[in-house]
Short mmCIF file of N, CA and C in Angstrom, two decimals:
data_model
loop_
_atom_site.label_atom_id
_atom_site.label_comp_id
_atom_site.label_asym_id
_atom_site.label_seq_id
_atom_site.Cartn_x
_atom_site.Cartn_y
_atom_site.Cartn_z
N MET A 412 56.39 127.62 143.81
CA MET A 412 55.86 126.37 144.24
C MET A 412 57.23 125.25 143.77
N ALA A 413 57.64 124.79 144.69
CA ALA A 413 58.76 123.93 144.05
C ALA A 413 58.29 122.56 144.45
N THR A 414 58.69 121.85 143.71
CA THR A 414 58.62 120.45 143.95
C THR A 414 59.65 119.44 143.93
N HIS A 415 59.74 118.44 144.62
CA HIS A 415 60.93 117.75 145.04
C HIS A 415 60.73 116.42 144.34
N MET A 416 61.81 115.93 143.37
CA MET A 416 61.38 114.80 142.66
C MET A 416 62.39 113.66 143.33
N THR A 417 61.95 112.79 143.22
CA THR A 417 62.88 111.67 143.90
C THR A 417 63.31 110.85 142.68
N SER A 418 64.30 110.01 142.75
CA SER A 418 65.06 109.16 141.90
C SER A 418 65.31 107.78 142.28
N ASP A 419 64.86 107.09 141.42
CA ASP A 419 65.53 105.53 141.89
C ASP A 419 66.94 105.23 141.47
N ILE A 420 67.72 106.24 140.70
CA ILE A 420 69.18 105.91 140.36
C ILE A 420 70.15 105.96 141.59
N GLY A 421 69.76 107.01 142.38
CA GLY A 421 70.44 106.87 143.60
C GLY A 421 71.35 108.08 143.74
N ASP A 422 72.46 108.14 144.22
CA ASP A 422 73.10 109.47 144.31
C ASP A 422 73.84 109.88 142.89
N GLN A 423 73.51 110.97 142.30
CA GLN A 423 73.73 111.51 141.21
C GLN A 423 75.35 112.08 141.11
N ASN A 424 75.93 112.17 142.27
CA ASN A 424 77.12 112.96 142.40
C ASN A 424 78.25 111.81 142.52
N GLY A 425 77.83 110.38 142.71
CA GLY A 425 79.09 109.68 142.70
C GLY A 425 78.84 108.64 141.77
N PRO A 426 79.79 107.52 141.16
CA PRO A 426 79.98 106.65 140.24
C PRO A 426 78.65 105.49 140.44
N ARG A 427 77.96 104.98 139.20
CA ARG A 427 77.03 104.04 139.59
C ARG A 427 77.80 102.73 139.70
N LYS A 428 77.02 101.74 140.27
CA LYS A 428 77.64 100.48 140.64
C LYS A 428 78.37 99.74 139.33
N SER A 429 77.44 100.03 138.27
CA SER A 429 78.02 98.88 136.91
C SER A 429 78.93 99.86 136.44
N ASP A 430 79.34 101.04 136.72
CA ASP A 430 80.70 101.82 136.21
C ASP A 430 81.91 101.35 136.40
N ARG A 431 82.17 100.44 137.38
CA ARG A 431 83.20 99.86 137.94
C ARG A 431 83.70 98.77 137.06
N TRP A 432 82.48 98.58 136.13
CA TRP A 432 82.95 97.39 135.12
C TRP A 432 83.71 97.75 134.01
N ILE A 433 83.63 99.00 133.45
CA ILE A 433 83.82 99.44 132.39
C ILE A 433 85.36 99.25 131.87
N PRO A 434 86.27 99.34 132.86
CA PRO A 434 87.52 98.99 132.60
C PRO A 434 87.99 97.56 132.16
N TRP A 435 86.84 96.68 132.77
CA TRP A 435 87.13 95.26 132.77
C TRP A 435 86.68 94.77 131.26
N TYR A 436 85.61 95.82 130.65
CA TYR A 436 85.38 95.42 129.31
C TYR A 436 86.22 95.71 128.44
N PHE A 437 87.16 96.67 128.68
CA PHE A 437 88.41 97.00 127.89
C PHE A 437 88.95 95.50 127.77
N VAL A 438 89.54 95.11 129.25
CA VAL A 438 90.37 94.21 129.39
C VAL A 438 89.96 92.70 128.57
N GLY A 439 88.76 92.66 128.83
CA GLY A 439 88.02 91.30 128.37
C GLY A 439 87.98 91.38 126.80
N GLY A 440 87.77 92.68 126.31
CA GLY A 440 87.91 93.03 124.75
C GLY A 440 89.15 92.43 124.20
N PHE A 441 90.31 93.19 124.83
CA PHE A 441 91.97 92.89 124.57
C PHE A 441 92.25 91.05 124.63
N ALA A 442 91.24 90.60 125.69
CA ALA A 442 91.87 89.22 125.88
C ALA A 442 91.33 88.65 124.98
N ILE A 443 90.08 88.80 124.48
CA ILE A 443 89.30 88.11 123.42
C ILE A 443 90.14 88.12 121.88
N MET A 444 90.76 89.38 121.75
CA MET A 444 91.42 89.41 120.65
C MET A 444 92.81 88.70 120.47
N LEU A 445 93.51 88.84 121.88
CA LEU A 445 94.74 88.27 121.86
C LEU A 445 94.72 86.42 121.71
N ILE A 446 93.28 86.12 122.10
CA ILE A 446 93.31 84.39 121.82
C ILE A 446 92.97 84.41 120.52
N ALA A 447 92.28 85.19 120.03
CA ALA A 447 92.03 84.98 118.71
C ALA A 447 93.44 85.29 117.58
N ASN A 448 94.20 85.97 117.99
CA ASN A 448 95.56 86.35 117.29
C ASN A 448 96.29 84.91 117.54
N ILE A 449 96.56 84.29 118.80
CA ILE A 449 97.47 83.29 119.23
C ILE A 449 96.61 82.18 118.46
N SER A 450 95.20 81.85 118.28
CA SER A 450 94.62 80.66 117.64
C SER A 450 95.32 80.88 116.28
N LEU A 451 94.97 81.98 115.40
CA LEU A 451 95.55 82.23 114.19
C LEU A 451 96.93 81.88 114.04
N ILE A 452 97.53 82.34 114.70
CA ILE A 452 99.03 82.47 114.62
C ILE A 452 99.66 80.73 114.73
N THR A 453 99.10 80.22 115.58
CA THR A 453 99.27 78.65 115.73
C THR A 453 98.62 77.88 114.47
N PHE A 454 97.51 78.21 113.99
CA PHE A 454 97.00 77.52 113.14
C PHE A 454 98.01 77.80 111.58
N SER A 455 98.40 78.96 111.60
CA SER A 455 99.36 79.20 110.48
C SER A 455 100.53 78.49 110.74
N MET A 456 100.79 78.41 111.76
CA MET A 456 102.32 77.71 111.81
C MET A 456 102.45 76.18 111.72
N THR A 457 101.16 75.43 112.03
CA THR A 457 101.05 74.09 111.87
C THR A 457 100.21 73.71 110.79
N SER A 458 99.53 74.42 109.84
CA SER A 458 99.20 73.74 108.86
C SER A 458 99.81 74.28 107.48
N TRP A 459 99.67 73.90 106.33
CA TRP A 459 100.41 73.75 104.81
C TRP A 459 101.28 75.13 104.83
N ASN A 460 102.44 74.91 104.71
CA ASN A 460 103.50 76.28 104.64
C ASN A 460 103.41 76.68 103.21
N GLY A 461 102.77 76.50 102.29
CA GLY A 461 102.59 77.19 101.02
C GLY A 461 103.73 76.70 100.12
N LEU A 462 104.85 76.10 100.48
CA LEU A 462 105.73 75.75 99.26
C LEU A 462 105.49 74.69 98.49
N VAL A 463 105.87 74.90 97.17
CA VAL A 463 105.65 74.00 96.38
C VAL A 463 106.60 72.98 96.14
N THR A 464 107.65 73.56 96.09
CA THR A 464 109.20 73.06 95.78
C THR A 464 110.12 73.22 97.00
N LYS A 465 110.99 72.22 97.21
CA LYS A 465 111.80 72.54 98.42
C LYS A 465 113.11 73.21 97.99
N HIS A 466 113.38 73.34 96.64
CA HIS A 466 114.65 73.98 95.88
C HIS A 466 114.09 74.84 94.87
N ALA A 467 113.50 75.88 95.41
CA ALA A 467 113.02 76.56 94.46
C ALA A 467 114.09 77.56 93.46
N PHE A 468 115.24 77.94 94.25
CA PHE A 468 116.39 78.78 93.85
C PHE A 468 116.91 77.71 92.73
N GLU A 469 117.12 76.55 92.86
CA GLU A 469 117.87 75.66 92.07
C GLU A 469 116.91 75.47 90.80
N GLU A 470 115.51 75.07 91.05
CA GLU A 470 114.76 74.95 90.02
C GLU A 470 114.62 76.15 89.21
N GLY A 471 114.72 77.38 89.82
CA GLY A 471 114.30 78.77 88.95
C GLY A 471 115.73 78.83 87.99
N ASN A 472 117.10 78.38 88.73
CA ASN A 472 118.38 78.83 87.78
C ASN A 472 118.27 77.71 86.75
N ASN A 473 117.60 76.53 86.58
CA ASN A 473 117.59 75.26 85.75
C ASN A 473 116.30 75.45 84.86
N TYR A 474 115.62 76.78 84.87
CA TYR A 474 114.10 76.76 84.22
C TYR A 474 114.45 76.58 82.45
N ASN A 475 115.45 77.43 81.89
CA ASN A 475 115.79 77.10 80.60
C ASN A 475 115.83 75.48 80.19
N ALA A 476 116.50 74.79 80.99
CA ALA A 476 116.45 73.18 80.79
C ALA A 476 115.21 72.68 80.97
N ALA A 477 114.16 73.06 81.88
CA ALA A 477 112.90 72.38 82.07
C ALA A 477 112.06 73.07 80.56
N ILE A 478 112.42 74.03 80.20
CA ILE A 478 111.68 74.58 79.05
C ILE A 478 112.12 73.71 77.68
N SER A 479 113.38 73.29 77.49
CA SER A 479 113.97 72.73 76.36
C SER A 479 113.45 71.00 76.76
N GLY A 480 113.41 70.70 77.96
CA GLY A 480 112.88 69.46 78.23
C GLY A 480 111.46 69.11 77.86
N ALA A 481 110.73 70.24 78.15
CA ALA A 481 109.07 70.05 77.42
C ALA A 481 109.16 69.98 76.26
N ALA A 482 109.98 70.88 75.56
CA ALA A 482 109.95 70.86 74.18
C ALA A 482 110.28 69.44 73.26
N ARG A 483 111.54 68.68 74.06
CA ARG A 483 111.69 67.63 73.64
C ARG A 483 110.43 66.65 73.69
N GLN A 484 110.21 66.53 74.70
CA GLN A 484 108.95 65.58 75.21
C GLN A 484 107.77 65.92 74.27
N ALA A 485 107.58 67.21 74.09
CA ALA A 485 106.43 67.50 72.79
C ALA A 485 106.80 66.69 71.42
N GLU A 486 108.11 67.02 71.30
CA GLU A 486 108.60 66.47 70.06
C GLU A 486 109.09 64.93 69.79
N LEU A 487 108.74 64.25 71.11
CA LEU A 487 108.62 63.07 71.19
C LEU A 487 107.39 62.06 70.78
N GLY A 488 106.65 63.20 71.33
CA GLY A 488 104.94 62.62 70.81
C GLY A 488 104.56 61.45 71.92
N TRP A 489 105.44 61.17 73.10
CA TRP A 489 104.94 59.81 73.61
C TRP A 489 103.58 60.43 74.40
N ARG A 490 102.88 59.35 74.83
CA ARG A 490 101.50 59.41 75.72
C ARG A 490 101.43 58.55 76.83
N SER A 491 100.89 58.97 77.72
CA SER A 491 100.45 57.74 78.82
C SER A 491 98.96 57.81 79.34
N LYS A 492 98.58 56.92 79.71
CA LYS A 492 97.09 56.82 80.45
C LYS A 492 97.35 56.32 81.59
N LEU A 493 96.73 56.94 82.91
CA LEU A 493 97.02 56.47 84.04
C LEU A 493 95.63 56.22 84.40
N SER A 494 95.44 55.02 85.21
CA SER A 494 94.21 54.85 86.14
C SER A 494 94.57 54.02 87.49
N VAL A 495 93.78 54.68 88.51
CA VAL A 495 93.67 54.02 89.81
C VAL A 495 92.48 53.47 90.03
N ASP A 496 93.02 51.84 90.25
CA ASP A 496 91.70 51.31 90.29
C ASP A 496 92.01 50.05 91.65
N GLY A 497 90.58 49.64 91.61
CA GLY A 497 90.54 48.66 92.90
C GLY A 497 90.92 49.38 94.49
N VAL A 498 90.25 50.20 94.62
CA VAL A 498 90.41 50.94 96.02
C VAL A 498 89.66 50.32 97.08
N ILE A 499 90.58 49.49 98.13
CA ILE A 499 90.26 48.65 99.00
C ILE A 499 90.71 49.35 100.27
N ASN A 500 90.32 49.51 101.38
CA ASN A 500 90.67 49.95 102.58
C ASN A 500 92.09 50.89 102.49
N GLN A 501 91.81 52.08 101.59
CA GLN A 501 92.75 52.87 101.27
C GLN A 501 93.88 52.51 100.51
N ASN A 502 93.81 51.29 100.06
CA ASN A 502 95.01 51.05 98.89
C ASN A 502 94.35 50.70 97.78
N ALA A 503 95.36 50.88 96.45
CA ALA A 503 94.66 50.92 95.16
C ALA A 503 95.67 50.51 94.31
N THR A 504 95.35 50.29 93.00
CA THR A 504 96.45 49.77 92.24
C THR A 504 96.48 50.78 91.07
N VAL A 505 97.92 51.25 90.87
CA VAL A 505 98.03 52.34 90.04
C VAL A 505 98.76 51.86 88.58
N THR A 506 98.19 52.16 87.51
CA THR A 506 98.36 51.42 86.21
C THR A 506 98.78 52.57 85.34
N VAL A 507 99.95 52.51 84.62
CA VAL A 507 100.35 53.68 83.61
C VAL A 507 100.63 52.74 82.29
N LEU A 508 100.09 53.34 81.17
CA LEU A 508 100.47 52.74 79.90
C LEU A 508 101.01 53.73 79.35
N LEU A 509 102.23 53.54 78.55
CA LEU A 509 103.05 54.19 77.89
C LEU A 509 103.14 53.92 76.62
N ARG A 510 102.90 55.03 75.67
CA ARG A 510 102.89 54.72 74.30
C ARG A 510 104.00 55.70 73.53
N ASP A 511 104.57 55.38 72.43
CA ASP A 511 105.16 56.42 71.39
C ASP A 511 104.22 57.24 70.65
N LYS A 512 104.85 57.69 69.61
CA LYS A 512 104.14 58.80 68.72
C LYS A 512 103.12 57.81 67.76
N GLU A 513 103.54 56.44 67.37
CA GLU A 513 102.78 55.65 66.65
C GLU A 513 101.81 54.71 67.40
N SER A 514 101.88 54.92 68.58
CA SER A 514 101.23 54.27 69.77
C SER A 514 101.54 52.72 70.06
N ASN A 515 103.04 52.70 69.69
CA ASN A 515 103.59 51.12 70.07
C ASN A 515 104.13 51.42 71.66
N PRO A 516 103.78 50.47 72.40
CA PRO A 516 103.99 50.51 73.77
C PRO A 516 105.97 50.77 74.04
N ILE A 517 106.09 51.37 74.79
CA ILE A 517 107.42 51.62 75.16
C ILE A 517 107.88 50.92 76.41
N SER A 518 108.62 49.66 76.03
CA SER A 518 109.06 48.83 77.03
C SER A 518 110.59 49.31 77.81
N GLY A 519 110.85 48.64 79.00
CA GLY A 519 112.11 48.81 79.40
C GLY A 519 112.20 50.35 80.30
N ALA A 520 111.15 51.04 80.29
CA ALA A 520 111.16 52.45 81.12
C ALA A 520 111.42 52.24 82.42
N LYS A 521 112.41 53.12 83.20
CA LYS A 521 112.13 53.11 84.54
C LYS A 521 111.27 54.40 84.81
N MET A 522 110.11 53.92 85.53
CA MET A 522 108.93 54.74 85.78
C MET A 522 108.76 54.80 87.39
N SER A 523 108.36 56.05 87.67
CA SER A 523 107.63 56.18 89.03
C SER A 523 106.48 56.87 89.00
N VAL A 524 105.61 57.13 89.87
CA VAL A 524 104.37 58.13 90.09
C VAL A 524 104.96 58.64 91.25
N VAL A 525 104.58 59.82 91.61
CA VAL A 525 104.83 60.81 92.71
C VAL A 525 103.10 61.12 93.11
N LEU A 526 102.71 60.86 94.14
CA LEU A 526 101.33 61.18 94.74
C LEU A 526 101.65 62.21 95.76
N THR A 527 100.54 63.42 95.53
CA THR A 527 100.69 64.38 96.50
C THR A 527 99.41 65.02 96.69
N ARG A 528 99.06 65.68 97.72
CA ARG A 528 97.82 65.95 97.95
C ARG A 528 98.09 67.77 98.02
N GLN A 529 96.91 68.73 97.61
CA GLN A 529 97.41 70.17 97.29
C GLN A 529 97.37 70.63 98.68
N ASP A 530 96.56 70.25 99.70
CA ASP A 530 96.50 70.54 101.12
C ASP A 530 97.44 70.08 102.13
N ARG A 531 98.10 68.79 101.99
CA ARG A 531 98.87 68.11 102.90
C ARG A 531 100.31 67.74 102.25
N ASP A 532 101.54 68.32 102.30
CA ASP A 532 102.73 67.65 102.20
C ASP A 532 103.43 66.56 102.86
N ASP A 533 102.68 66.16 104.21
CA ASP A 533 103.08 65.20 105.07
C ASP A 533 102.64 63.65 104.29
N LEU A 534 101.84 63.64 103.40
CA LEU A 534 101.11 62.47 102.56
C LEU A 534 101.89 62.14 101.31
N ASP A 535 102.75 63.04 101.00
CA ASP A 535 103.61 62.76 99.55
C ASP A 535 104.39 61.81 99.69
N GLN A 536 104.22 60.85 98.36
CA GLN A 536 105.13 59.52 98.42
C GLN A 536 105.48 59.25 96.84
N THR A 537 106.40 58.55 96.67
CA THR A 537 107.24 58.31 95.67
C THR A 537 107.06 56.74 95.49
N ILE A 538 106.40 56.26 94.38
CA ILE A 538 106.43 54.94 94.16
C ILE A 538 106.93 54.37 92.73
N ALA A 539 107.71 53.46 92.89
CA ALA A 539 108.30 52.89 91.83
C ALA A 539 107.37 52.05 90.99
N MET A 540 107.28 51.88 89.85
CA MET A 540 106.16 51.20 89.05
C MET A 540 107.06 50.00 88.42
N ALA A 541 106.57 48.89 88.26
CA ALA A 541 107.39 47.48 87.77
C ALA A 541 106.42 47.51 86.23
N GLU A 542 106.93 46.80 85.47
CA GLU A 542 106.62 46.74 84.21
C GLU A 542 105.92 44.87 83.90
N ILE A 543 104.63 45.03 83.88
CA ILE A 543 104.10 43.77 83.69
C ILE A 543 103.74 43.38 82.42
N ALA A 544 103.66 43.93 81.42
CA ALA A 544 103.67 43.47 80.08
C ALA A 544 104.28 44.92 79.12
N PRO A 545 104.39 44.54 77.95
CA PRO A 545 105.13 45.69 77.29
C PRO A 545 104.34 46.91 77.35
N GLY A 546 104.65 48.08 77.63
CA GLY A 546 104.36 49.29 78.05
C GLY A 546 103.33 49.49 79.20
N GLU A 547 103.20 48.52 79.65
CA GLU A 547 102.08 48.55 80.82
C GLU A 547 102.74 48.45 82.19
N TYR A 548 102.73 49.59 82.87
CA TYR A 548 103.41 49.59 84.48
C TYR A 548 102.44 49.77 85.51
N ARG A 549 102.76 49.06 86.58
CA ARG A 549 101.80 48.85 87.72
C ARG A 549 102.67 48.92 89.05
N ALA A 550 101.69 49.36 90.20
CA ALA A 550 102.31 49.11 91.46
C ALA A 550 101.42 49.35 92.43
N SER A 551 101.24 49.13 93.67
CA SER A 551 100.30 49.18 94.37
C SER A 551 100.67 50.54 95.52
N ALA A 552 99.59 51.28 95.65
CA ALA A 552 99.57 52.70 96.63
C ALA A 552 98.79 52.61 97.73
N SER A 553 99.17 53.39 98.43
CA SER A 553 98.38 53.63 99.66
C SER A 553 97.83 54.90 99.65
N PHE A 554 96.31 55.45 99.72
CA PHE A 554 95.85 56.59 99.56
C PHE A 554 95.41 56.72 101.23
N PRO A 555 96.10 57.50 102.20
CA PRO A 555 95.72 57.70 103.68
C PRO A 555 94.36 58.51 103.52
N VAL A 556 94.17 59.36 102.59
CA VAL A 556 93.13 60.08 102.66
C VAL A 556 92.18 59.82 101.48
N TYR A 557 90.83 59.91 101.48
CA TYR A 557 90.31 59.99 100.22
C TYR A 557 90.08 61.32 99.72
N GLY A 558 89.76 61.52 98.25
CA GLY A 558 89.54 62.99 97.89
C GLY A 558 90.70 62.98 96.44
N ARG A 559 90.84 64.33 96.24
CA ARG A 559 91.65 64.51 95.09
C ARG A 559 93.09 64.49 95.16
N TRP A 560 93.69 63.76 94.69
CA TRP A 560 95.04 63.53 94.56
C TRP A 560 96.06 63.94 93.12
N GLN A 561 96.94 64.42 93.27
CA GLN A 561 97.96 64.81 92.02
C GLN A 561 98.82 63.82 91.84
N VAL A 562 98.78 62.88 90.52
CA VAL A 562 99.77 62.29 90.12
C VAL A 562 100.70 62.75 89.10
N ARG A 563 102.11 62.58 89.60
CA ARG A 563 102.98 62.99 88.47
C ARG A 563 103.66 61.52 88.13
N THR A 564 103.64 61.43 86.70
CA THR A 564 103.98 60.06 86.27
C THR A 564 105.52 60.58 85.54
N ILE A 565 106.60 60.02 86.14
CA ILE A 565 107.91 60.21 85.53
C ILE A 565 108.62 58.94 84.83
N ALA A 566 108.73 59.32 83.60
CA ALA A 566 109.58 57.86 83.18
C ALA A 566 110.88 58.16 82.28
N HIS A 567 111.73 57.42 82.38
CA HIS A 567 113.15 57.46 81.54
C HIS A 567 113.24 56.10 80.85
N ALA A 568 113.06 56.51 79.54
CA ALA A 568 113.10 55.31 78.48
C ALA A 568 113.97 55.86 77.22
N MET A 569 114.75 54.95 76.85
CA MET A 569 115.49 55.18 75.38
C MET A 569 116.25 56.53 75.34
N GLY A 570 116.94 56.78 76.45
CA GLY A 570 117.62 58.02 76.61
C GLY A 570 116.65 59.06 76.79
N ASP A 571 115.32 59.11 77.10
CA ASP A 571 114.61 60.55 76.96
C ASP A 571 113.74 60.35 78.29
N ASP A 572 113.36 61.58 78.69
CA ASP A 572 112.55 61.56 79.93
C ASP A 572 111.20 62.26 79.30
N TYR A 573 110.12 61.42 80.42
CA TYR A 573 108.84 61.86 79.97
C TYR A 573 108.16 62.10 81.49
N GLN A 574 107.35 63.22 81.42
CA GLN A 574 106.61 63.45 82.72
C GLN A 574 105.20 64.14 82.36
N THR A 575 104.34 63.61 83.15
CA THR A 575 103.04 64.58 83.26
C THR A 575 102.27 64.53 84.42
N VAL A 576 101.54 65.15 84.65
CA VAL A 576 100.75 65.48 85.79
C VAL A 576 99.14 65.43 85.31
N GLU A 577 98.69 64.62 86.49
CA GLU A 577 97.22 64.46 86.57
C GLU A 577 96.57 64.46 87.67
N HIS A 578 95.11 64.88 87.69
CA HIS A 578 94.49 64.69 89.14
C HIS A 578 93.50 63.37 89.06
N VAL A 579 93.36 62.73 90.01
CA VAL A 579 92.42 61.78 90.35
C VAL A 579 91.90 61.95 91.52
N VAL A 580 90.59 61.13 91.74
CA VAL A 580 89.76 61.34 92.88
C VAL A 580 89.68 60.07 93.08
N VAL A 581 90.07 59.70 94.67
CA VAL A 581 90.12 58.43 95.16
C VAL A 581 88.97 58.24 95.80
N ASN A 582 87.83 57.76 95.76
CA ASN A 582 86.48 57.65 96.53
C ASN A 582 86.66 56.07 97.05
N PRO A 583 85.91 55.98 98.29
CA PRO A 583 86.01 54.68 99.22
C PRO A 583 85.29 53.58 98.36
#
């Protein structure tokens, strides 16, 4: 007794209609991977390049001079106090108080501050400071974006150099 079974699948000997899409699944997968890779390459080429300094080789060769300069700075005992006040429309007043080992003001220094962001080097700026009182230096600065800024204070007075790095958060 033989029974004959019918199937809704169709002809079992030939390919199904959906089988013709299988090669296109591979093409689509590779296309998605290619788009993702191109996007990541573009982002990596246009974002921060990771360089901390533009003259790494020269600075590496002068490392011993940097170490002796840091030792000389520690020996001098100079101190500074940085403040960023009066933020209005992304502009602020940067004030630096510079004192010697005995807390006397250091006058006549040639001073500047370097404002940098960790994530964007296109916003870096160097601002010259003006002495407004003995040992008090001030300048107006623009902060194009709010957030955390690195402020490097650089001073040259009485034949010696001084520098320090501080981080400030600029809020609206």
